[in-house]
Coordinates of C-alpha atoms in Angstrom, one line a residue:
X271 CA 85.2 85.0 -1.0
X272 CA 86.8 87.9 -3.5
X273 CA 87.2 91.0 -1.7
X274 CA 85.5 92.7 -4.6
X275 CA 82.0 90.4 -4.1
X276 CA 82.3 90.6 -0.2
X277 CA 82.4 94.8 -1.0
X278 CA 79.7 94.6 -3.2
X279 CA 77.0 92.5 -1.2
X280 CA 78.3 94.9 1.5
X281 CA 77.0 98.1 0.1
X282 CA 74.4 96.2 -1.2
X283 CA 72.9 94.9 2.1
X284 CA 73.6 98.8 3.8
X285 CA 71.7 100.3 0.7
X286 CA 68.8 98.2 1.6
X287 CA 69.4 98.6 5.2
X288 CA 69.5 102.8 4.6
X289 CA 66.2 102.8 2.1
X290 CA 64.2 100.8 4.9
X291 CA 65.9 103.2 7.8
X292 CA 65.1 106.6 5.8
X293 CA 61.6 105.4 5.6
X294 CA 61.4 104.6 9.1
X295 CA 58.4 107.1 10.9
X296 CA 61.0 108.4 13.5
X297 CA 63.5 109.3 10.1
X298 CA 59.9 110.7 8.6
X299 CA 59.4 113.0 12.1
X300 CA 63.2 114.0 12.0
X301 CA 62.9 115.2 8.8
X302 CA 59.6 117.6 9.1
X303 CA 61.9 119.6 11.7
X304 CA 63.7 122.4 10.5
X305 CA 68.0 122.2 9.9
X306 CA 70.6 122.3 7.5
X307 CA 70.7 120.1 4.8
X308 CA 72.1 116.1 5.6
X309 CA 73.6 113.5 3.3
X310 CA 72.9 109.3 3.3
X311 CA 74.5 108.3 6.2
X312 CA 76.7 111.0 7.2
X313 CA 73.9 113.5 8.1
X314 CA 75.5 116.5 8.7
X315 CA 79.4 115.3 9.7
X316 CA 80.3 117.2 6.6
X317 CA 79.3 120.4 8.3
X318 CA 80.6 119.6 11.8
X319 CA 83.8 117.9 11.0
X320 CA 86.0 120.8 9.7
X321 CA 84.6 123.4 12.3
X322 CA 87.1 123.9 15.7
X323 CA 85.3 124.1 19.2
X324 CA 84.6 128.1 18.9
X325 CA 83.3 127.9 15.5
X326 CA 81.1 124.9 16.9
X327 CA 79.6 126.2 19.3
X328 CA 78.6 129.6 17.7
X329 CA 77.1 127.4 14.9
X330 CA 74.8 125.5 16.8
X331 CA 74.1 128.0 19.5
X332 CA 73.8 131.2 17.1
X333 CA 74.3 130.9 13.4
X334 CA 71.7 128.0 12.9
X335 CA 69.0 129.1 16.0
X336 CA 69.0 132.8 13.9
X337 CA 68.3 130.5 10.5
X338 CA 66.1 127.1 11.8
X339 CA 64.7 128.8 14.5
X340 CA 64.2 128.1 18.3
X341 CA 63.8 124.4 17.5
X342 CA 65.8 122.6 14.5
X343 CA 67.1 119.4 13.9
X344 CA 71.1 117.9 13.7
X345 CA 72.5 115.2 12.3
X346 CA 76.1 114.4 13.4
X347 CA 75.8 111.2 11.8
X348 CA 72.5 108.8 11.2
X349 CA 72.1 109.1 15.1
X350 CA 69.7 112.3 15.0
X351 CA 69.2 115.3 17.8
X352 CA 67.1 118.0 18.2
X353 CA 68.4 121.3 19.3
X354 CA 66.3 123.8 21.4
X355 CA 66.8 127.5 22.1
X356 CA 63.6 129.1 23.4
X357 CA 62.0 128.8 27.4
X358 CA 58.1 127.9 26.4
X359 CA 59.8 124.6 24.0
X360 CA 62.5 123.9 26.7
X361 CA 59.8 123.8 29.4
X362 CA 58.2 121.2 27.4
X363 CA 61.2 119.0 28.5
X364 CA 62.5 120.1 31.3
X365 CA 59.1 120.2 34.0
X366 CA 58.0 116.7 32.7
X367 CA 59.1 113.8 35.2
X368 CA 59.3 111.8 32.6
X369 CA 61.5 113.1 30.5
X370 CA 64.8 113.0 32.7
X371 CA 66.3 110.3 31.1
X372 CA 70.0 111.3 29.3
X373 CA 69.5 107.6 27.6
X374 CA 72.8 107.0 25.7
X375 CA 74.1 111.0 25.2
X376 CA 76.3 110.2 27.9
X377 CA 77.4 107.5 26.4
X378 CA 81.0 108.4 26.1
X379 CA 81.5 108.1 29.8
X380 CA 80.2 104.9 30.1
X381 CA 80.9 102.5 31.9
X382 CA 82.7 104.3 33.9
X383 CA 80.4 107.3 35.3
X384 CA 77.2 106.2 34.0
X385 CA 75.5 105.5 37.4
X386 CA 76.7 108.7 39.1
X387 CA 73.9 111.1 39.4
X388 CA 74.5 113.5 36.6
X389 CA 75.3 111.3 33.8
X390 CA 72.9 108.4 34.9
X391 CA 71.0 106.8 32.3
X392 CA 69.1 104.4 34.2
X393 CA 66.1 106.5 35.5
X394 CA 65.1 104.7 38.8
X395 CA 69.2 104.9 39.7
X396 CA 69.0 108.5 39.1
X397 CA 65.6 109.1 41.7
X398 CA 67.2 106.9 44.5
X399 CA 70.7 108.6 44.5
X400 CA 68.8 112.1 44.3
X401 CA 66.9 111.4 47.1
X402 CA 69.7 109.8 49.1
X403 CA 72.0 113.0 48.2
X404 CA 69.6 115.9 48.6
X405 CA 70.2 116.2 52.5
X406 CA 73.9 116.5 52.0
X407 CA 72.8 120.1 49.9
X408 CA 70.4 121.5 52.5
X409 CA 70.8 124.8 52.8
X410 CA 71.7 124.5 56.8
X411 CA 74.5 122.1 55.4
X412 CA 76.0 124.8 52.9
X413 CA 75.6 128.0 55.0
X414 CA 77.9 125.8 57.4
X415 CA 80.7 126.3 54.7
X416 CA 80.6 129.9 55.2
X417 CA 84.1 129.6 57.0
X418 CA 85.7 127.1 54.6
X419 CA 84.5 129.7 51.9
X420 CA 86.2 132.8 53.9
X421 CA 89.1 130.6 54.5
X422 CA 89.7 129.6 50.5
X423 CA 89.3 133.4 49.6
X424 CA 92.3 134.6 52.1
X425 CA 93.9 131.8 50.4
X426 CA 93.2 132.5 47.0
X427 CA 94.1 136.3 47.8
X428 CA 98.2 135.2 49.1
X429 CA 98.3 133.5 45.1
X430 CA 97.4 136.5 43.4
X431 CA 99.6 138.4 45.7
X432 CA 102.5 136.5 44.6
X433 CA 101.0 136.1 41.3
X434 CA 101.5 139.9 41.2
X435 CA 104.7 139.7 42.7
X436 CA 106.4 137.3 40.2
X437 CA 104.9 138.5 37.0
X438 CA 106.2 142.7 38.2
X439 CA 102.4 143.9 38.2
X440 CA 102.0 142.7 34.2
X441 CA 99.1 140.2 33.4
X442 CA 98.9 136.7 33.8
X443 CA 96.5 134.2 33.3
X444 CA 94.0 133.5 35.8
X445 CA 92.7 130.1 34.8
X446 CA 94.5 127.6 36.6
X447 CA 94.4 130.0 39.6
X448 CA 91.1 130.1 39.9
X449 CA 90.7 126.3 38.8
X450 CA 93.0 125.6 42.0
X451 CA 90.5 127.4 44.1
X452 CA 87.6 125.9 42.8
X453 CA 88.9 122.6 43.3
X454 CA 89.9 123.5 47.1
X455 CA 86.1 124.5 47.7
X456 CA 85.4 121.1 46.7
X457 CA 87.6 118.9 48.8
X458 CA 87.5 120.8 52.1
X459 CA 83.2 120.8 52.1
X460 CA 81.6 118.5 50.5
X461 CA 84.7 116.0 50.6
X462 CA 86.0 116.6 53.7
X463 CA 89.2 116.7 52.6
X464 CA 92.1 119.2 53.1
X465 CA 93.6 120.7 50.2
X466 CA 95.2 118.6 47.7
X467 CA 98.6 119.0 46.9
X468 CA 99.5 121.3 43.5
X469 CA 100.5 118.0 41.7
X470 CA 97.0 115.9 42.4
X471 CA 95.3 119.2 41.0
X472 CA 97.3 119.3 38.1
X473 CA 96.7 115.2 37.3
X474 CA 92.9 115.7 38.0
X475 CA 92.4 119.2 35.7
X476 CA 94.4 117.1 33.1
X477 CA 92.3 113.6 33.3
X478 CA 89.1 116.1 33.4
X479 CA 90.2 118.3 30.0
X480 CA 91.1 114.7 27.9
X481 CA 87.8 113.3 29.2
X482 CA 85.9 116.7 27.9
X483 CA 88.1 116.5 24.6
X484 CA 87.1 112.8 24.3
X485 CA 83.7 113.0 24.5
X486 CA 83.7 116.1 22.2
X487 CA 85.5 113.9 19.3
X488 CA 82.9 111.4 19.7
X489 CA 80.1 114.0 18.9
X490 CA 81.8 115.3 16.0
X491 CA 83.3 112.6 14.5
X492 CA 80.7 109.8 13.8
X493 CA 82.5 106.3 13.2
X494 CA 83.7 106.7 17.0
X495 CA 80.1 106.5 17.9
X496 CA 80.4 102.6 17.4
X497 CA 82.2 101.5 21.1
X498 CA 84.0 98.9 19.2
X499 CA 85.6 101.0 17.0
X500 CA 86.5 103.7 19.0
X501 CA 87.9 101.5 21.7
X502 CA 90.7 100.2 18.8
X503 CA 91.7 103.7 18.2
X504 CA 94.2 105.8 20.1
X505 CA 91.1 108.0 21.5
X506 CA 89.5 104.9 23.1
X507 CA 92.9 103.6 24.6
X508 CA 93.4 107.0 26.1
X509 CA 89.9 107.1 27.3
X510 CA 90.4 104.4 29.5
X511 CA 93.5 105.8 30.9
X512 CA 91.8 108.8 31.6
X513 CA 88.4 107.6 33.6
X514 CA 90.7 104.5 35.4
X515 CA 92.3 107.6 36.9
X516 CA 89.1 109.5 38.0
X517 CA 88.1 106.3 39.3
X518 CA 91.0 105.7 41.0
X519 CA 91.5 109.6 42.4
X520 CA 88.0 109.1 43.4
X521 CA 88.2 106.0 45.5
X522 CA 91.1 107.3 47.5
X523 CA 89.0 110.2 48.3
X524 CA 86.3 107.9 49.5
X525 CA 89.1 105.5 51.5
X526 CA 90.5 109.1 53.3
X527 CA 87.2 110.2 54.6
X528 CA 86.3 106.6 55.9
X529 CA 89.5 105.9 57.6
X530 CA 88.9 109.4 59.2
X531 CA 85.7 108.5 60.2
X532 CA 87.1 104.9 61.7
X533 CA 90.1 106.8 63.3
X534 CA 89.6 105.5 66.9
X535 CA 86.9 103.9 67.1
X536 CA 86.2 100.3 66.4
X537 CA 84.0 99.1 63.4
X538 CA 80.8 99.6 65.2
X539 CA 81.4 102.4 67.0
X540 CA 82.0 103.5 63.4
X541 CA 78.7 102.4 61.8
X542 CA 77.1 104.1 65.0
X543 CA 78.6 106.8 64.4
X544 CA 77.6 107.3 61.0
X545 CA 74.1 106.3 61.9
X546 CA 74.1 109.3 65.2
X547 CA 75.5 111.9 62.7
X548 CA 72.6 112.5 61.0
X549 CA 69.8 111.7 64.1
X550 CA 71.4 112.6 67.7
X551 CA 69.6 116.0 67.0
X552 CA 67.0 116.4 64.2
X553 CA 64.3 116.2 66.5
X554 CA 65.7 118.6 69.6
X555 CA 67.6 121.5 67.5
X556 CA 64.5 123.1 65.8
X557 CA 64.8 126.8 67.1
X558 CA 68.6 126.7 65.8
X559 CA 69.0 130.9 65.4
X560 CA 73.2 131.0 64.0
X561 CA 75.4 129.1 62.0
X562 CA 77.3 128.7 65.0
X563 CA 74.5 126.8 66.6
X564 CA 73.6 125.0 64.2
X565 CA 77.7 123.7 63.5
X566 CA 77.3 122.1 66.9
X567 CA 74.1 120.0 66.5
X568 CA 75.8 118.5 63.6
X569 CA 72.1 117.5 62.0
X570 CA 72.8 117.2 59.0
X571 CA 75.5 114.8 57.4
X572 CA 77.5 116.1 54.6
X573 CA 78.3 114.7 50.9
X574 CA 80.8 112.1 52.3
X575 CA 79.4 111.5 55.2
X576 CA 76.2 110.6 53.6
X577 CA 77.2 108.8 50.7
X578 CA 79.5 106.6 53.3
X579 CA 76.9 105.8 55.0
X580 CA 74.5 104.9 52.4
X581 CA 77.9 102.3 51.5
X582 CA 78.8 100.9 54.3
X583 CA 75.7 101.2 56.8
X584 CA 72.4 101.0 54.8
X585 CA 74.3 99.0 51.5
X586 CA 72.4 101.7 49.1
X587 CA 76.1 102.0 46.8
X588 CA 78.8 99.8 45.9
X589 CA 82.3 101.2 45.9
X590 CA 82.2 101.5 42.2
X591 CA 78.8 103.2 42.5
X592 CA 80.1 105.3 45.0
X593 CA 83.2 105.9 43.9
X594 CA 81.6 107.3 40.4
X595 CA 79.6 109.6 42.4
X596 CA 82.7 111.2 44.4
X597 CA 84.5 111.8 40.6
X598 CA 81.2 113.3 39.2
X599 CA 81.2 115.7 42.3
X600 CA 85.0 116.9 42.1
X601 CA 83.9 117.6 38.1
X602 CA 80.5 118.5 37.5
X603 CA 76.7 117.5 39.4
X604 CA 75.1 118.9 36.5
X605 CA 75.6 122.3 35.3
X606 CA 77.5 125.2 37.3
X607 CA 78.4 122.3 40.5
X608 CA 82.1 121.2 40.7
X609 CA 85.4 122.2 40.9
X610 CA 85.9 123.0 37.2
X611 CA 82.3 124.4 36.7
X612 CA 82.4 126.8 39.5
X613 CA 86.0 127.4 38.9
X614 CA 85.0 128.5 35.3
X615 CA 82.1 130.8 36.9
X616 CA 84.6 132.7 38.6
X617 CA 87.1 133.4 35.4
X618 CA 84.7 134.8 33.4
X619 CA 83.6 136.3 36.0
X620 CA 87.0 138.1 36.8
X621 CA 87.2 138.6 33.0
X622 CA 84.0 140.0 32.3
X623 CA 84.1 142.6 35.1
X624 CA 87.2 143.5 34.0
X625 CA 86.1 144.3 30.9
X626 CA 83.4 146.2 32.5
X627 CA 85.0 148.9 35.1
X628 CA 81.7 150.9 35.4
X629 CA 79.9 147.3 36.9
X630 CA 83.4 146.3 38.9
X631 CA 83.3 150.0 40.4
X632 CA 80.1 149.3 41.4
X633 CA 80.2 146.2 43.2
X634 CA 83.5 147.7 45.3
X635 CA 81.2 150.6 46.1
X636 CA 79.0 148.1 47.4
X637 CA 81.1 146.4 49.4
X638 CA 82.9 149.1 50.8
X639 CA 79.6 150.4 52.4
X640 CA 78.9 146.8 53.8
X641 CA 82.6 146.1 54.9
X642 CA 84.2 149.3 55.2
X643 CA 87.5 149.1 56.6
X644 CA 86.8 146.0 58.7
X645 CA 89.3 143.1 57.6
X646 CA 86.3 140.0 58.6
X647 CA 84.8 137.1 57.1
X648 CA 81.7 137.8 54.8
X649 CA 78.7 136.7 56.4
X650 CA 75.3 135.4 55.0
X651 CA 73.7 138.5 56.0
X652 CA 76.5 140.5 54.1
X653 CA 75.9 138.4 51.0
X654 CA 72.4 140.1 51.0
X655 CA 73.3 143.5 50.9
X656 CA 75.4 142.5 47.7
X657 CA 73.0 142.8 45.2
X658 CA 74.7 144.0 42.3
X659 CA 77.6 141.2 43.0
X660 CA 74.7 139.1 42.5
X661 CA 73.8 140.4 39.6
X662 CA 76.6 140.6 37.8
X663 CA 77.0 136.7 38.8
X664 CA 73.8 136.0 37.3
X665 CA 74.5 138.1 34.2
X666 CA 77.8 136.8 33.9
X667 CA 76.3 133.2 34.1
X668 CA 73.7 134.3 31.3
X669 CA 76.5 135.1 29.1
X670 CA 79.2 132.1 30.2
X671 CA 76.5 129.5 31.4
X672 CA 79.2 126.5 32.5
X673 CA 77.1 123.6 30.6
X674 CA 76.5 125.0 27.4
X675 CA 74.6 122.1 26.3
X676 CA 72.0 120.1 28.0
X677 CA 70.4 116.1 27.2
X678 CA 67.6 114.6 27.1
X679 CA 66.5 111.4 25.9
X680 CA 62.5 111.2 25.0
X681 CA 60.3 108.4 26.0
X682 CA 57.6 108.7 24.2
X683 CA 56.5 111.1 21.4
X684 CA 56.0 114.8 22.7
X685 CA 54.3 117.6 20.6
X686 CA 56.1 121.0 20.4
X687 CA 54.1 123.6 18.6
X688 CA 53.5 122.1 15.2
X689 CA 56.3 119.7 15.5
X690 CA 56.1 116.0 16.7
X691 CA 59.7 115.5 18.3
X692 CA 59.7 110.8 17.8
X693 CA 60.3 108.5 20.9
X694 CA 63.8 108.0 21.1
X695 CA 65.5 111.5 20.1
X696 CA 68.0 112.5 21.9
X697 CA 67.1 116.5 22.5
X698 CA 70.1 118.8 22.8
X699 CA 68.7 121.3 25.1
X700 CA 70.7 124.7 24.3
X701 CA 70.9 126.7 27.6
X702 CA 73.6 128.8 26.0
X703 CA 71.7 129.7 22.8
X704 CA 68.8 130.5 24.4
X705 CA 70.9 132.8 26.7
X706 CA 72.0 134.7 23.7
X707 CA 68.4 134.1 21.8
X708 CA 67.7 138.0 21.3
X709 CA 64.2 137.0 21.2
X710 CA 64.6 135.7 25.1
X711 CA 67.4 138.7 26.0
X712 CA 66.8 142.0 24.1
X713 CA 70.8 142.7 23.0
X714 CA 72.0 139.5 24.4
X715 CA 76.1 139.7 23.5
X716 CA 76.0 142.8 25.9
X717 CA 77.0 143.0 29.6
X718 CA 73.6 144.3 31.1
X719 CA 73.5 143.1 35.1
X720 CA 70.4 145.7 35.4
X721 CA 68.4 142.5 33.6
X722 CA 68.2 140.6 36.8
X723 CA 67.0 143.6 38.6
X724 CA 63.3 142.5 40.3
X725 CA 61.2 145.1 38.2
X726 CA 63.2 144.0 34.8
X727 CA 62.2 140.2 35.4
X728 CA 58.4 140.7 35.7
X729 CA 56.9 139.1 32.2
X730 CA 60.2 137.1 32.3
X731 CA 59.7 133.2 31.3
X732 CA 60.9 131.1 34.4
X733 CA 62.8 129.0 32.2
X734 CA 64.6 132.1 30.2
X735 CA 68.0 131.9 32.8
X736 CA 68.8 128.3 33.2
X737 CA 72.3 127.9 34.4
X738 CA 71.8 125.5 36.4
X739 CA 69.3 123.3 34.7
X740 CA 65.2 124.0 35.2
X741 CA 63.0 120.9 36.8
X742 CA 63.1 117.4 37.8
X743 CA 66.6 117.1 37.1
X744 CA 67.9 120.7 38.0
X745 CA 71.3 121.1 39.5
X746 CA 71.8 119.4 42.8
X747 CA 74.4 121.6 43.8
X748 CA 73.0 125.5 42.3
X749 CA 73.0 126.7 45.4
X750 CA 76.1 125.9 46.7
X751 CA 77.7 127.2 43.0
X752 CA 75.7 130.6 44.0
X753 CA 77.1 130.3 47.6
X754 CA 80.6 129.9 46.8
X755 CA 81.1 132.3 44.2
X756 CA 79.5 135.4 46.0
X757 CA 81.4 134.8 49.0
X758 CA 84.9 134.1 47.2
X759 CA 84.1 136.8 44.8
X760 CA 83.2 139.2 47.4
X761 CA 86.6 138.4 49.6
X762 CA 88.8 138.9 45.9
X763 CA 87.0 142.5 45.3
X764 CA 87.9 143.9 48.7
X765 CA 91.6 143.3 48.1
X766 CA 92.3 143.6 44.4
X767 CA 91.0 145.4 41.1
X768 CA 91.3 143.1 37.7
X769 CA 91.8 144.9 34.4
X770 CA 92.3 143.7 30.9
X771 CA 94.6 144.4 28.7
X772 CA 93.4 146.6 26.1
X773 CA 95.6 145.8 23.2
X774 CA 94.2 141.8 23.9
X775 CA 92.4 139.9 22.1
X776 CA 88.6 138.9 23.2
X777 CA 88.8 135.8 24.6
X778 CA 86.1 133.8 23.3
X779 CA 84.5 130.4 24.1
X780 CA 84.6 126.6 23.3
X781 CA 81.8 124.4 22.1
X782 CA 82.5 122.0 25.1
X783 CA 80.8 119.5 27.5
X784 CA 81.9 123.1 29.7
X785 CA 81.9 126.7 28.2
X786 CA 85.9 126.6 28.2
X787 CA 87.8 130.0 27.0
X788 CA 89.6 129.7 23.9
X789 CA 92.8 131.1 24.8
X790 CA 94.5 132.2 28.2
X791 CA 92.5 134.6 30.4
X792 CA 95.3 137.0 31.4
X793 CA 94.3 140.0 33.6
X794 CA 96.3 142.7 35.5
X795 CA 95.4 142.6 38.9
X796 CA 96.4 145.2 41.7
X797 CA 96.2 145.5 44.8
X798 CA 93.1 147.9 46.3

């Protein structure tokens, strides 16, 4: 056949294909919704393509929320999503059991972290690992990190100190610092896991930032939507480089933690083992009245433990399954839970403080009057005297929430207001623009920790501060993020003060899968 002819009847048979699509009732429900204007087939790629990550994301989260509204609709391509940016529509989605299905947004990771529990797509995979997980993140398991936590900060203290030290009291940048300590928290609770050495950190931050760049790409850029396509290009070969890696990384996490366990003791003493962890005392340790107590009954099994025994006891995971779970927990277990997530809580914390003096003034007032003098661990009954810490946590998540971006894939047609959002859609919950919606956060670009005062959040919507998700399918792990940042924050403010540099400029953010900074966060830090 002529290449000509074979052209021709090509664009003849999509033409057709596009006039019977556009007619389609899920085009005709897209199309009622607010948003900028699309083209055949491209959609809106025209307006995406040429923007860079900071310009992305204050498009979608600010320029087109003030000018759709709340709710509008985006095209990257011919694959349609609706955006969201308000509480009362979020809520909609978010408290409905049955929408907690991210159906193919994730698609990018696929098939390499598409069972593990934040990026699942199959729904009943999703319920069974939550419910196997959720013991490993009881709260008597993460008040038992309080000493790891303590013991990360002293750490974390001895790099800025030669940090200090080697840069002659100037400013340097933070990021990898505090990505470093981040990923330490990880490995030594809910891994198990001493510290890793500098040059595993370095591979995993690199395999984590391509992955995050990858799946970006494939957002923006819509022929590398079609898997066939994109795995010919250069993307899709590094792609697989990238998540063999995590894989890999993962599984010899796993491997370490069960030859630990197996460490002399024969394979059934092992399985008993494994299987006494979690029982020997559940039933006899109820009036448990310290940490310390409760460290010795040993109730509870942690992350590893569990997810071991769910492997190798009960035969709940394979080792791929389980192996994808381990990666997803040294990245991200939904928003503000992981090494990189927590890490980046803590930089623009640092940063935004800094910025602030008045509010960083404050909170070492604070802990002065808690610790005084007194060179101990924090305690859990310190962390409640911290209030304005906690504030300024909360605040600082408002303004920096890790996962920018959250998604949903609809079952079924669901009514929002006067719109009819079509089984199928792929919603693009906004957690970020409805952080800065001034609508939802009277002045919302401004540093105001007051808001999370308990008299300022009366009227409040309970879906309005979402860092960590809202619902069915919250965050697994919000309250250990919460956890480990006030204690490692705390530890940080009683032995250094963080400036900026007032000839810098502002350091903005990144539309990302993470709420990345655009440039190096560089802060002068001295000693207290």
């Amino acid at each position: 056949m002529e290449p000509t002819i074979f052209i021709l009847i090509f664009a003849f048979l999509l033409a057709v294909w596009y006039l019977l699509w556009s007619q389609s009732r899920f085009v005709r429900l897209i199309n009622a919704l607010p948003g900028p204007k699309t083209l055949p087939i491209l959609g809106n790629a025209l307006d995406l393509i040429n923007l860079n990550q900071q310009e992305l994301n204050r498009k979608m989260s600010i320029e087109w929320v003030k000018k759709y509204g709340s709710l509008y609709r985006l095209s990257p391509s011919i694959h349609s999503m609706v955006i969201i940016a308000a509480p009362e529509r979020m809520e909609e989605i978010l408290r409905n059991p049955k929408y907690i299905s991210k159906g193919s947004a994730y698609y990018p990771t696929s098939p390499y972290l598409s069972s593990s529990l934040p990026f699942a797509t199959d729904d009943q995979y999703w319920r069974k690992s939550r419910r196997l997980l959720n013991p490993a993140f009881h709260i008597q398991v993460l008040n038992s990190y309080m000493n790891v936590f303590n013991e990360i900060s002293v750490a974390a203290s001895h790099e800025f100190e030669k940090a200090i030290e080697a840069n002659n009291g100037g400013e340097f940048d933070i990021f990898h610092l505090m990505m470093g300590c981040a990923m330490d928290a990880i490995c030594e609770t809910v891994l198990g896991r001493k510290k890793l050495k500098k040059e595993d950190k370095e591979k995993l931050i690199w395999h984590w930032e391509s992955l995050r760049y990858i799946i970006v790409q494939r957002y923006i850029k819509p022929w590398l939507q079609f898997n066939w396509l994109f795995e010919l290009t250069a993307l899709g070969h590094k792609n697989k480089i990238v998540m063999e890696g995590i894989i890999e990384s993962s599984s010899k996490f796993v491997q370490c933690h069960r030859d630990s366990l197996k460490q002399e003791s024969t394979e059934k003493e092992f399985k008993t083992k494994l299987n006494i962890l979690q029982d020997e005392s559940v039933n006899n340790n109820n009036n448990v009245s310290d940490i310390t107590d409760f460290e010795k009954s040993k109730k509870k099994l942690g992350f590893m433990d569990l997810i071991v025994k769910e492997c190798d006891v009960n035969g709940n995971y394979s080792e791929k399954e389980i192996a994808q779970e381990v990666a997803t927990m040294v990245k991200v277990t939904q928003p503000a839970w992981g090494f990189e997530t927590t890490g980046l809580a803590m930089i623009w914390f640092l940063y935004t403080i800094a910025k602030h003096p008045k509010h960083q003034q404050m909170i070492v007032d604070e802990l002065d009057a808690v610790f005084g003098n007194e060179d101990r661990p924090c305690t859990l009954q310190d962390l409640t005297e911290l209030k304005h810490l906690k504030y300024c946590i909360k605040e600082t998540l408002r303004l920096y929430p890790s996962a920018p971006l959250i998604m949903r894939c609809l079952p079924e047609d669901v009514e929002i207001g006067e719109y009819t959002l079509p089984k199928g859609v792929t919603v693009g919950l906004s957690i970020y623009g409805m952080h800065h919606n001034p609508q939802v956060f009277p002045d919302p670009e401004t540093f105001k920790p007051e808001r999370f005062l308990p008299e300022n959040c009366i009227g409040r919507h309970p879906f309005a501060f979402s860092p960590f998700s809202a619902g069915p399918r919250n965050c697994i792990g919000q309250k250990f993020a919460m956890l480990a940042l006030q204690v490692i924050l705390a530890n940080l403010l009683r032995r250094y003060h963080f400036f900026v540099n007032p000839s810098a400029p502002e350091v903005m953010t990144l539309q990302d899968v993470t709420l990345n900074p655009n440039a190096p966060v560089k802060l002068v830090v001295s000693k207290r």
